[in-house]
CSV table of C-alpha atoms in Angstrom, one decimal:
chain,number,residue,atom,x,y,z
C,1,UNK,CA,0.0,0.0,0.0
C,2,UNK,CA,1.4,3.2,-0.6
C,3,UNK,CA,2.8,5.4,2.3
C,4,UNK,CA,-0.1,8.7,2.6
C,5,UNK,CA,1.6,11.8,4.2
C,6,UNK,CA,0.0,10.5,7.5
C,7,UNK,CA,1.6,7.4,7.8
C,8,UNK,CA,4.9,9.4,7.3
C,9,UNK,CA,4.7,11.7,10.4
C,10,UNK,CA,3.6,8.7,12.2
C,11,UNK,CA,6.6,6.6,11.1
C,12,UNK,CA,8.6,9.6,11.9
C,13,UNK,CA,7.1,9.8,15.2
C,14,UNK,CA,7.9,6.2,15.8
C,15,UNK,CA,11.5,6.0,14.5
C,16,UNK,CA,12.4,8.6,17.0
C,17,UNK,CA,10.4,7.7,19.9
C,18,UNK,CA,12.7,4.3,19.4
C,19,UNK,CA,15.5,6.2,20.0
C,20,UNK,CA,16.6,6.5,16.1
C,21,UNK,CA,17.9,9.9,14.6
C,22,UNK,CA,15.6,11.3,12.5
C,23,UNK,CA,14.9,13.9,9.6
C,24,UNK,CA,12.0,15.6,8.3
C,25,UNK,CA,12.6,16.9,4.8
C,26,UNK,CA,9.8,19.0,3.0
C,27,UNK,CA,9.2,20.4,-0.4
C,28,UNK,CA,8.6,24.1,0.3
C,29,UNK,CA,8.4,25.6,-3.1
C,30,UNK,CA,8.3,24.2,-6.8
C,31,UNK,CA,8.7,26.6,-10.0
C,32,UNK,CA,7.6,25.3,-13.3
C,33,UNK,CA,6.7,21.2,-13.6
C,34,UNK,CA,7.5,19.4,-10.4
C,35,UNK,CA,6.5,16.3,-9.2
C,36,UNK,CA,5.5,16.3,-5.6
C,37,UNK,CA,3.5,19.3,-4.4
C,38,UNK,CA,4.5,21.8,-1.8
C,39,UNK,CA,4.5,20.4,1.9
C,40,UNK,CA,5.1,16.9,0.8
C,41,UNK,CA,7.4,15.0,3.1
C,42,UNK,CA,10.2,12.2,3.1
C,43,UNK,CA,11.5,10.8,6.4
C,44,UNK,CA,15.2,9.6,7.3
C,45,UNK,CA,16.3,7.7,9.6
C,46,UNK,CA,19.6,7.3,10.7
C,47,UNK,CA,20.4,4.1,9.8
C,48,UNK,CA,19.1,5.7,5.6
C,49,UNK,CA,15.7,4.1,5.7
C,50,UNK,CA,13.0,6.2,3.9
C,51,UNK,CA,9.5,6.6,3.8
C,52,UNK,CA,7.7,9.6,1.6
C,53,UNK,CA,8.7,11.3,-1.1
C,54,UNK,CA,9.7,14.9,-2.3
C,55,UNK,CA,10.0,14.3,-6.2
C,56,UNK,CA,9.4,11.4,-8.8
C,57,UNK,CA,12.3,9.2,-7.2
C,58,UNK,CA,15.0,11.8,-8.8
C,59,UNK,CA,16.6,13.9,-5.9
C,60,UNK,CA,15.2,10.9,-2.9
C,61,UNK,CA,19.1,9.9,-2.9
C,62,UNK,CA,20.6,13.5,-2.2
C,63,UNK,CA,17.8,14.3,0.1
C,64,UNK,CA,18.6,11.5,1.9
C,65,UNK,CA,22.2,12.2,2.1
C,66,UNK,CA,21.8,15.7,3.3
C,67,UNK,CA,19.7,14.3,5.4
C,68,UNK,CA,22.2,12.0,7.7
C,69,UNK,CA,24.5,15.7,7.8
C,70,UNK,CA,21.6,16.9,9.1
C,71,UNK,CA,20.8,14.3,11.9
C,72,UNK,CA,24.1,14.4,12.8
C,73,UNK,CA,25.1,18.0,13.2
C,74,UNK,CA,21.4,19.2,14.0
C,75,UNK,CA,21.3,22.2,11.7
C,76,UNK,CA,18.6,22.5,9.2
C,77,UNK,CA,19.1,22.8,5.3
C,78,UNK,CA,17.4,24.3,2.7
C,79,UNK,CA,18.4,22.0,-0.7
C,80,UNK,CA,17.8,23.3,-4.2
C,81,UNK,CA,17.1,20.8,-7.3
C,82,UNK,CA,16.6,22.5,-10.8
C,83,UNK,CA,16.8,20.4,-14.2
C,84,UNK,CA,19.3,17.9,-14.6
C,85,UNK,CA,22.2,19.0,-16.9
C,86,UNK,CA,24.9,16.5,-16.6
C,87,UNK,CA,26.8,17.1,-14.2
C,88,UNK,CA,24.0,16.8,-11.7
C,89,UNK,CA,22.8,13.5,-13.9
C,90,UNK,CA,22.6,12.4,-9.9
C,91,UNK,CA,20.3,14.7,-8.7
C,92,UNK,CA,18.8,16.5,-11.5
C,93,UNK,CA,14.8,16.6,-12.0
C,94,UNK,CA,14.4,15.4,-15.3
C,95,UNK,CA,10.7,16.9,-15.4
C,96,UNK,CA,12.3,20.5,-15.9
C,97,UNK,CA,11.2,22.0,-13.2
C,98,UNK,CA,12.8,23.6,-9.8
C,99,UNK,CA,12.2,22.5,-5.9
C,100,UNK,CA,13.4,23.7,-2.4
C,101,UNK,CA,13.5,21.7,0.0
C,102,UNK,CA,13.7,22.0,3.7
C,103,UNK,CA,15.3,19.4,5.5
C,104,UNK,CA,15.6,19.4,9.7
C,105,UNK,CA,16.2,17.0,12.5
C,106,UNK,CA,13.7,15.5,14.8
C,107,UNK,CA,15.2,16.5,18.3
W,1,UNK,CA,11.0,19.7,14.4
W,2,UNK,CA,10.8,19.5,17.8
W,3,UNK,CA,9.5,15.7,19.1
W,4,UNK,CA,6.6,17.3,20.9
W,5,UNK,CA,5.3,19.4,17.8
W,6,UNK,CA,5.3,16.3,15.6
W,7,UNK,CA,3.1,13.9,18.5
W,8,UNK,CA,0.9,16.7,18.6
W,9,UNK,CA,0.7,17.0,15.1
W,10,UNK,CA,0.1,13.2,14.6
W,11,UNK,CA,-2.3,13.8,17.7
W,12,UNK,CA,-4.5,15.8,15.8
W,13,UNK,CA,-4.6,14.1,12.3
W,14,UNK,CA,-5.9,11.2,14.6
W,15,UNK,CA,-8.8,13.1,16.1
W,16,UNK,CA,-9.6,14.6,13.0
W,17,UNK,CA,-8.6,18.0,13.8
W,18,UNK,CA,-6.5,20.7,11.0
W,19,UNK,CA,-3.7,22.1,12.1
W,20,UNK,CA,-0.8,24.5,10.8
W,21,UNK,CA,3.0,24.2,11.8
W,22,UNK,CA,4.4,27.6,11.6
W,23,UNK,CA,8.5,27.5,10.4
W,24,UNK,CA,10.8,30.4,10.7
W,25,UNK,CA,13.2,29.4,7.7
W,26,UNK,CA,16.0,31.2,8.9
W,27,UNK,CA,17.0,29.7,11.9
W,28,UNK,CA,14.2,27.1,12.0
W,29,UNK,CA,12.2,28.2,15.1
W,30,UNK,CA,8.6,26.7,14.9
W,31,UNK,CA,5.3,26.7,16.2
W,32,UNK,CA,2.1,24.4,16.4
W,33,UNK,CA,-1.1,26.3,16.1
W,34,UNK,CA,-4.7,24.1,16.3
W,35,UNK,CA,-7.5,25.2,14.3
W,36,UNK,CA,-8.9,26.6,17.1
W,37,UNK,CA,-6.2,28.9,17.9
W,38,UNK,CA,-5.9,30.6,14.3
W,39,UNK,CA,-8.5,33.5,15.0
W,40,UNK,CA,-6.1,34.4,17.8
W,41,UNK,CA,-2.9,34.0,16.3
W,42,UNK,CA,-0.9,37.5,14.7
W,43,UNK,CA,-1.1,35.4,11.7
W,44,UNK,CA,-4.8,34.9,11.9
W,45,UNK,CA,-5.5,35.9,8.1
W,46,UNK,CA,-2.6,33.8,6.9
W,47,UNK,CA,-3.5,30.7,8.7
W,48,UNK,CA,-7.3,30.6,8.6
W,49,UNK,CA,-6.5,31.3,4.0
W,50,UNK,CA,-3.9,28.2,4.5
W,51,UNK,CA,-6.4,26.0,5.8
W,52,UNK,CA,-9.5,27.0,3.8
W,53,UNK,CA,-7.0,25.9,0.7
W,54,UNK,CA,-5.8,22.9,2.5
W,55,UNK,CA,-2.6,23.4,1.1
W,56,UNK,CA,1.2,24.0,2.6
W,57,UNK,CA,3.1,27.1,1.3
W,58,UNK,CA,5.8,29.6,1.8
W,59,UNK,CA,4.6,33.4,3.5
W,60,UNK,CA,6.0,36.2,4.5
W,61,UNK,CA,5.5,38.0,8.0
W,62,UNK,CA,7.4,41.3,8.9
W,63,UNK,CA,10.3,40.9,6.2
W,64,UNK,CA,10.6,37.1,7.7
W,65,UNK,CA,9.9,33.9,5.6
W,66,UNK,CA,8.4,31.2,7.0
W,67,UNK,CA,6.8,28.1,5.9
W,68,UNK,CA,3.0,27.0,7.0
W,69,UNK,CA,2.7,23.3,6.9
W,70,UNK,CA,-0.9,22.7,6.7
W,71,UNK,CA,-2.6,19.6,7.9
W,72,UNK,CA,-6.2,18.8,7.2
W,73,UNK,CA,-7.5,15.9,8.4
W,74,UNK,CA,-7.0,12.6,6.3
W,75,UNK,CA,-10.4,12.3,3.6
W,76,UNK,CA,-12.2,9.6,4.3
W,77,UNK,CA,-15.0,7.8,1.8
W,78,UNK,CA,-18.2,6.9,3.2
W,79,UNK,CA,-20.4,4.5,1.5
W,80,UNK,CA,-24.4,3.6,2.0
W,81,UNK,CA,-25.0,0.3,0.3
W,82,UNK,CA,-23.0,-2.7,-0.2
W,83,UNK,CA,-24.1,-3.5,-3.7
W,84,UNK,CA,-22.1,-4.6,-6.8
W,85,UNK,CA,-20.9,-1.0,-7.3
W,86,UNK,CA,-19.2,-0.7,-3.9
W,87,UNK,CA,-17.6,-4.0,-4.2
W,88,UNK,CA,-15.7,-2.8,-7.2
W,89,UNK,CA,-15.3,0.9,-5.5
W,90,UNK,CA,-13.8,-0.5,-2.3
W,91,UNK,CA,-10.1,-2.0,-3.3
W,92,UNK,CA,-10.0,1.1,-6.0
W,93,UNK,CA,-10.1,3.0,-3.0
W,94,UNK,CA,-7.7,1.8,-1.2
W,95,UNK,CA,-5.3,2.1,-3.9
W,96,UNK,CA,-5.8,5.5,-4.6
W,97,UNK,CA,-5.1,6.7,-0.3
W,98,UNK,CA,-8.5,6.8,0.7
W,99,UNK,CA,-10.3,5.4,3.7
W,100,UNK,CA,-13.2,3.6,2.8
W,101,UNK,CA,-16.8,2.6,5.5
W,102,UNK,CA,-19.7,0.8,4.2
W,103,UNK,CA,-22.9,0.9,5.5
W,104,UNK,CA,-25.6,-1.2,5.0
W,105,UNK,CA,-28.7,-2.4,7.1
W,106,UNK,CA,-29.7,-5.5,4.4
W,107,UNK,CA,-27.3,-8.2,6.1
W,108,UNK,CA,-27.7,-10.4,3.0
W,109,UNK,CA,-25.4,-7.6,1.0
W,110,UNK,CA,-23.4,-6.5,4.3
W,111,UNK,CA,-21.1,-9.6,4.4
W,112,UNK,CA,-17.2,-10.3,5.2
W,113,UNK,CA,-17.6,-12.7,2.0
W,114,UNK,CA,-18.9,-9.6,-0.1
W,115,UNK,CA,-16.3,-7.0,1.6
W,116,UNK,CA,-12.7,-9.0,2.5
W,117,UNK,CA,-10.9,-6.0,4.5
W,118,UNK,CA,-13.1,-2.9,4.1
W,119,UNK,CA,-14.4,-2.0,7.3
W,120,UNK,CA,-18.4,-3.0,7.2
W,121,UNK,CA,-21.2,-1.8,8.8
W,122,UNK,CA,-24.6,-3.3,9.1
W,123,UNK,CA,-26.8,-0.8,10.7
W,124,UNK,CA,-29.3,1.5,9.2
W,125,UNK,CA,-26.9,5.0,8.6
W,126,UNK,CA,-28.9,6.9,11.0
W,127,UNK,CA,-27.6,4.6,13.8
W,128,UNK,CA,-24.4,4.5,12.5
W,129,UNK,CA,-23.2,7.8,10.9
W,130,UNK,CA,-22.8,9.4,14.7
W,131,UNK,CA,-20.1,7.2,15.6
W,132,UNK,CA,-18.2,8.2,12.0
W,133,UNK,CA,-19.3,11.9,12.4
W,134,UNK,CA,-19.4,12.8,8.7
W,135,UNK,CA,-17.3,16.2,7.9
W,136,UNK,CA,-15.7,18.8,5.5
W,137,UNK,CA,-13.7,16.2,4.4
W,138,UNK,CA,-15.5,12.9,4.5
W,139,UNK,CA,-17.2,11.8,0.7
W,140,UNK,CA,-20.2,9.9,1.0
W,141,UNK,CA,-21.6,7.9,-1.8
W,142,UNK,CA,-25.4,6.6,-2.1
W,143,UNK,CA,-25.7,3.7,-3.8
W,144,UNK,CA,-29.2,1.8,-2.8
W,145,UNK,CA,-31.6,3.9,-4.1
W,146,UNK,CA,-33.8,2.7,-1.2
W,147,UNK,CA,-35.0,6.0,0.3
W,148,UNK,CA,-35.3,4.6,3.8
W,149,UNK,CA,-31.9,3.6,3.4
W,150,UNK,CA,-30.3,6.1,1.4
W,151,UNK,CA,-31.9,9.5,2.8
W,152,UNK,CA,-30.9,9.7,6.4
W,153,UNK,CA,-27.5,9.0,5.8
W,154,UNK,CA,-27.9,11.8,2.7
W,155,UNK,CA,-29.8,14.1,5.3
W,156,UNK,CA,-26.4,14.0,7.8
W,157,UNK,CA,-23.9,14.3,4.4
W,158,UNK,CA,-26.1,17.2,3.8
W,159,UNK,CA,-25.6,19.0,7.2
W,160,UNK,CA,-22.5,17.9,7.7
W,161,UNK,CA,-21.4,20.4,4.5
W,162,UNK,CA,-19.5,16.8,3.0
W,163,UNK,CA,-17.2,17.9,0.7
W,164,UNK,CA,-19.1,15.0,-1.9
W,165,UNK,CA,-22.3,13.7,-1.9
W,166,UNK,CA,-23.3,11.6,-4.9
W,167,UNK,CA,-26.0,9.6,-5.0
W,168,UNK,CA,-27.4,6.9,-7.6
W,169,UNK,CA,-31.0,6.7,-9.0
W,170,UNK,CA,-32.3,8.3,-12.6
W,171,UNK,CA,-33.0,11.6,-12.9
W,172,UNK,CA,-36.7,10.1,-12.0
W,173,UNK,CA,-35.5,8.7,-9.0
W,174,UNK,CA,-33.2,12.0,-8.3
W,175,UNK,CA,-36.5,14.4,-8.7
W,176,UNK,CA,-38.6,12.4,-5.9
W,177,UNK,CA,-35.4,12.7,-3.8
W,178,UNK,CA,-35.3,16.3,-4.0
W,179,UNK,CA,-38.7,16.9,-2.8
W,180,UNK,CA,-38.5,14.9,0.4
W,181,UNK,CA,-35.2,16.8,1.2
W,182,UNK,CA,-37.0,20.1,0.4
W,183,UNK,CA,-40.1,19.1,2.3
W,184,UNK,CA,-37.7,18.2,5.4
W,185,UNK,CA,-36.5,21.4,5.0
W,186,UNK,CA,-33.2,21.6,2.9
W,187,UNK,CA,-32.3,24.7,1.0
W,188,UNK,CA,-31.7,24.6,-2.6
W,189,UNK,CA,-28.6,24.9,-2.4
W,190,UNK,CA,-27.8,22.5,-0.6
W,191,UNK,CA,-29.6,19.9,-2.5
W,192,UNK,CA,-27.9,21.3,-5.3
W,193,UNK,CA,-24.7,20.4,-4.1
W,194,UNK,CA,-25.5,16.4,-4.4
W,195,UNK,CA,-24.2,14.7,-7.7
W,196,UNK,CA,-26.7,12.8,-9.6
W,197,UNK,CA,-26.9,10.9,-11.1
W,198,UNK,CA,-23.5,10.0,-9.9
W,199,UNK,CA,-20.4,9.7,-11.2
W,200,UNK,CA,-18.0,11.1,-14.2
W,201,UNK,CA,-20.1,10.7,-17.8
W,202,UNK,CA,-17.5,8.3,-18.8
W,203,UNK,CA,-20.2,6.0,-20.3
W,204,UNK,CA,-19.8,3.7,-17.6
W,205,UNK,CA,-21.6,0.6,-17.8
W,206,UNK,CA,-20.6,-2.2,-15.9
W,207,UNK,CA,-20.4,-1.7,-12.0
W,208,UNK,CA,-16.5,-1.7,-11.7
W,209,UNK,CA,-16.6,1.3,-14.4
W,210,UNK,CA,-19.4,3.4,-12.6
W,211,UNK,CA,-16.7,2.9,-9.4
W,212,UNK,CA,-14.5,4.2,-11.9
W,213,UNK,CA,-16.1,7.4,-12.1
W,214,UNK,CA,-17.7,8.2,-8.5
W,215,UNK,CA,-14.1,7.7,-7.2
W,216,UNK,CA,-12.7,10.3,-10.2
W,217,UNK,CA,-15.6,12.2,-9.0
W,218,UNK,CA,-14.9,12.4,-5.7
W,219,UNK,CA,-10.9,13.4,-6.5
W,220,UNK,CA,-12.4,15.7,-8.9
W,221,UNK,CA,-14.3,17.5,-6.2
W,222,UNK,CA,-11.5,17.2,-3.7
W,223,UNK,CA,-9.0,18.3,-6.0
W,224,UNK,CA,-10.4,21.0,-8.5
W,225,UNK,CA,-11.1,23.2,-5.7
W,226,UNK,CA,-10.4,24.1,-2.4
W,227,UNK,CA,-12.2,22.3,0.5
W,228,UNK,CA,-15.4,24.1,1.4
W,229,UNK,CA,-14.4,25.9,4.3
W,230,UNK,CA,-16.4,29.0,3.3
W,231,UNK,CA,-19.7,26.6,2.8
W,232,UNK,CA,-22.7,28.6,2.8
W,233,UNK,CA,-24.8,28.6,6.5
W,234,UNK,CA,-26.7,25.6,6.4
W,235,UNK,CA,-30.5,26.1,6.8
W,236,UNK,CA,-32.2,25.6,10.0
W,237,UNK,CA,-32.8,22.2,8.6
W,238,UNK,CA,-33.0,18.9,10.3
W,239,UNK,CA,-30.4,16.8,11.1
């Protein structure tokens, strides 16, 4: 079954209530085409193990990446994704379109 | 995100209740206000537009940004009558996210064997629509065509403002319908505001088609437009 944005909060809630580190990330603007709409969430835990989503699968690996920075230092992030050219083939959105997104750590 | 903020917030999704987290996005301070709370909050007009839209976004408040994320209870689909249609309608429901009830008096159609894993309910809707407290952001589908059955259960969609009401029958059917709801009272309006005959005109034909388009209807209605929070003062009708 796929994972509705209240599941995600709830798993998030769960991960950290078992003593995991945890991090909320959230799309908090798009420009253009983008695939997830604002406020949608992916969850971290520390350990790399995801639930959500904040685009078609195409930034999920940077997010998450940025994400374990951010559980372990405790700052927040604010990550940018526009169109992939190739150097960013890794976390470019092929869709053409732009998204921030905010990433922080359940504390 | 502070533990505390997210429980709560998870604390309210459960109960049913909206709810907007308020983000400073430089330095990341944040706040939890409850629905009830907005008309008091300095961000009043800002929070009470968020959650008539339903939908998260970026502000601005005294040369600071900060990001609402908005949380309106999860929409739910409620079903009267467990006929062919619904059987088709209920795992097409699940699969697109939404929570699905069924209620049906006739125990004949209300059976496990009918429904595997849909939550069931074999009770006349007037004794069991109080427990499920129909809202703003339940959709209810009417699928007998049995006015005992079908019209107290459309009679609480009504007055609970549900952000769909469908129901089947011909336009025949439809036109008696109308005038009992008028003769108990209901306003135009608000009759108005129930979709019949139900569904897309897809050309459905079969039941698992006619599922097909009451549950694009009901995205349709959910997503076209912003969730009536602005729905027009129901009239002293009965409940």
């Amino acid at each position: 079954m796929l994972a509705s944005d209240e599941d995600i909060l709830a798993r998030a809630e769960e991960w950290r209530k078992a003593g995991k580190g945890v991090a909320i990330a959230t799309v908090t603007e798009t420009w253009g085409s983008a695939p997830r709409p604002v406020g949608s969430h992916l969850v971290i835990d520390e350990d790399g193990n995801f639930l959500g989503s904040v685009s078609g699968g195409c930034v999920e690996g940077e997010v998450v990446s940025e994400a374990m920075d951010t559980i372990g230092d405790g700052k927040p992030r604010m990550l940018e994704f526009g169109v992939a050219d190739e150097a960013a083939w890794r976390v470019g959105l092929s869709c053409g379109g732009r998204i921030r997104v905010y990433v922080e750590k359940v504390d | 995100m502070r533990l505390d903020l997210l429980s709560a917030m998870n604390v309210e999704r459960a109960a049913r209740r909206a709810c907007v987290l308020v983000t400073e996005l430089e330095g990341g301070a944040q706040r939890l206000v409850l629905a009830q709370d907005v008309e008091r909050d300095p961000l009043a007009e800002q929070l009470d537009a968020a959650l008539r839209s339903g939908k998260s976004g970026a502000i601005e408040h005294e040369g600071r940004a900060c990001f609402l994320t908005v949380q309106v209870p999860p929409v739910r689909i409620v079903v009267i009558g467990a006929v062919h249609i619904t059987q088709a309608l209920a795992p097409m429901a699940r699969l697109a996210g939404f929570d699905l009830t069924i209620i049906d008096p006739r125990t004949a159609f209300a059976t496990p064997e009918r429904f595997p894993d849909v939550k069931l309910i074999a009770e006349w809707p007037q004794n069991a629509l109080p427990a499920i407290a129909p809202d703003r952001y339940t959709a209810m589908a009417f699928f007998t065509h049995d006015p005992k059955i079908d019209d107290p259960g459309l009679e609480a969609a009504l007055s609970a403002e549900c952000f769909y009401v469908g129901a089947l029958g011909s336009r025949k059917t439809h036109g008696k319908r109308v005038e009992r709801l008028k003769e108990k009272g209901f306003a135009d309006a608000q009759i108005a505001r129930i979709r019949a005959p139900v569904g897309l005109d897809i050309g459905a034909v079969s039941p698992a088609e006619i599922a097909v388009s009451v549950l694009g209807e009901i995205i349709l209605a959910l997503r076209k437009k912003p969730l009536r929070a602005d729905a027009p003062a129901r009239a002293g009708a009965a409940t």
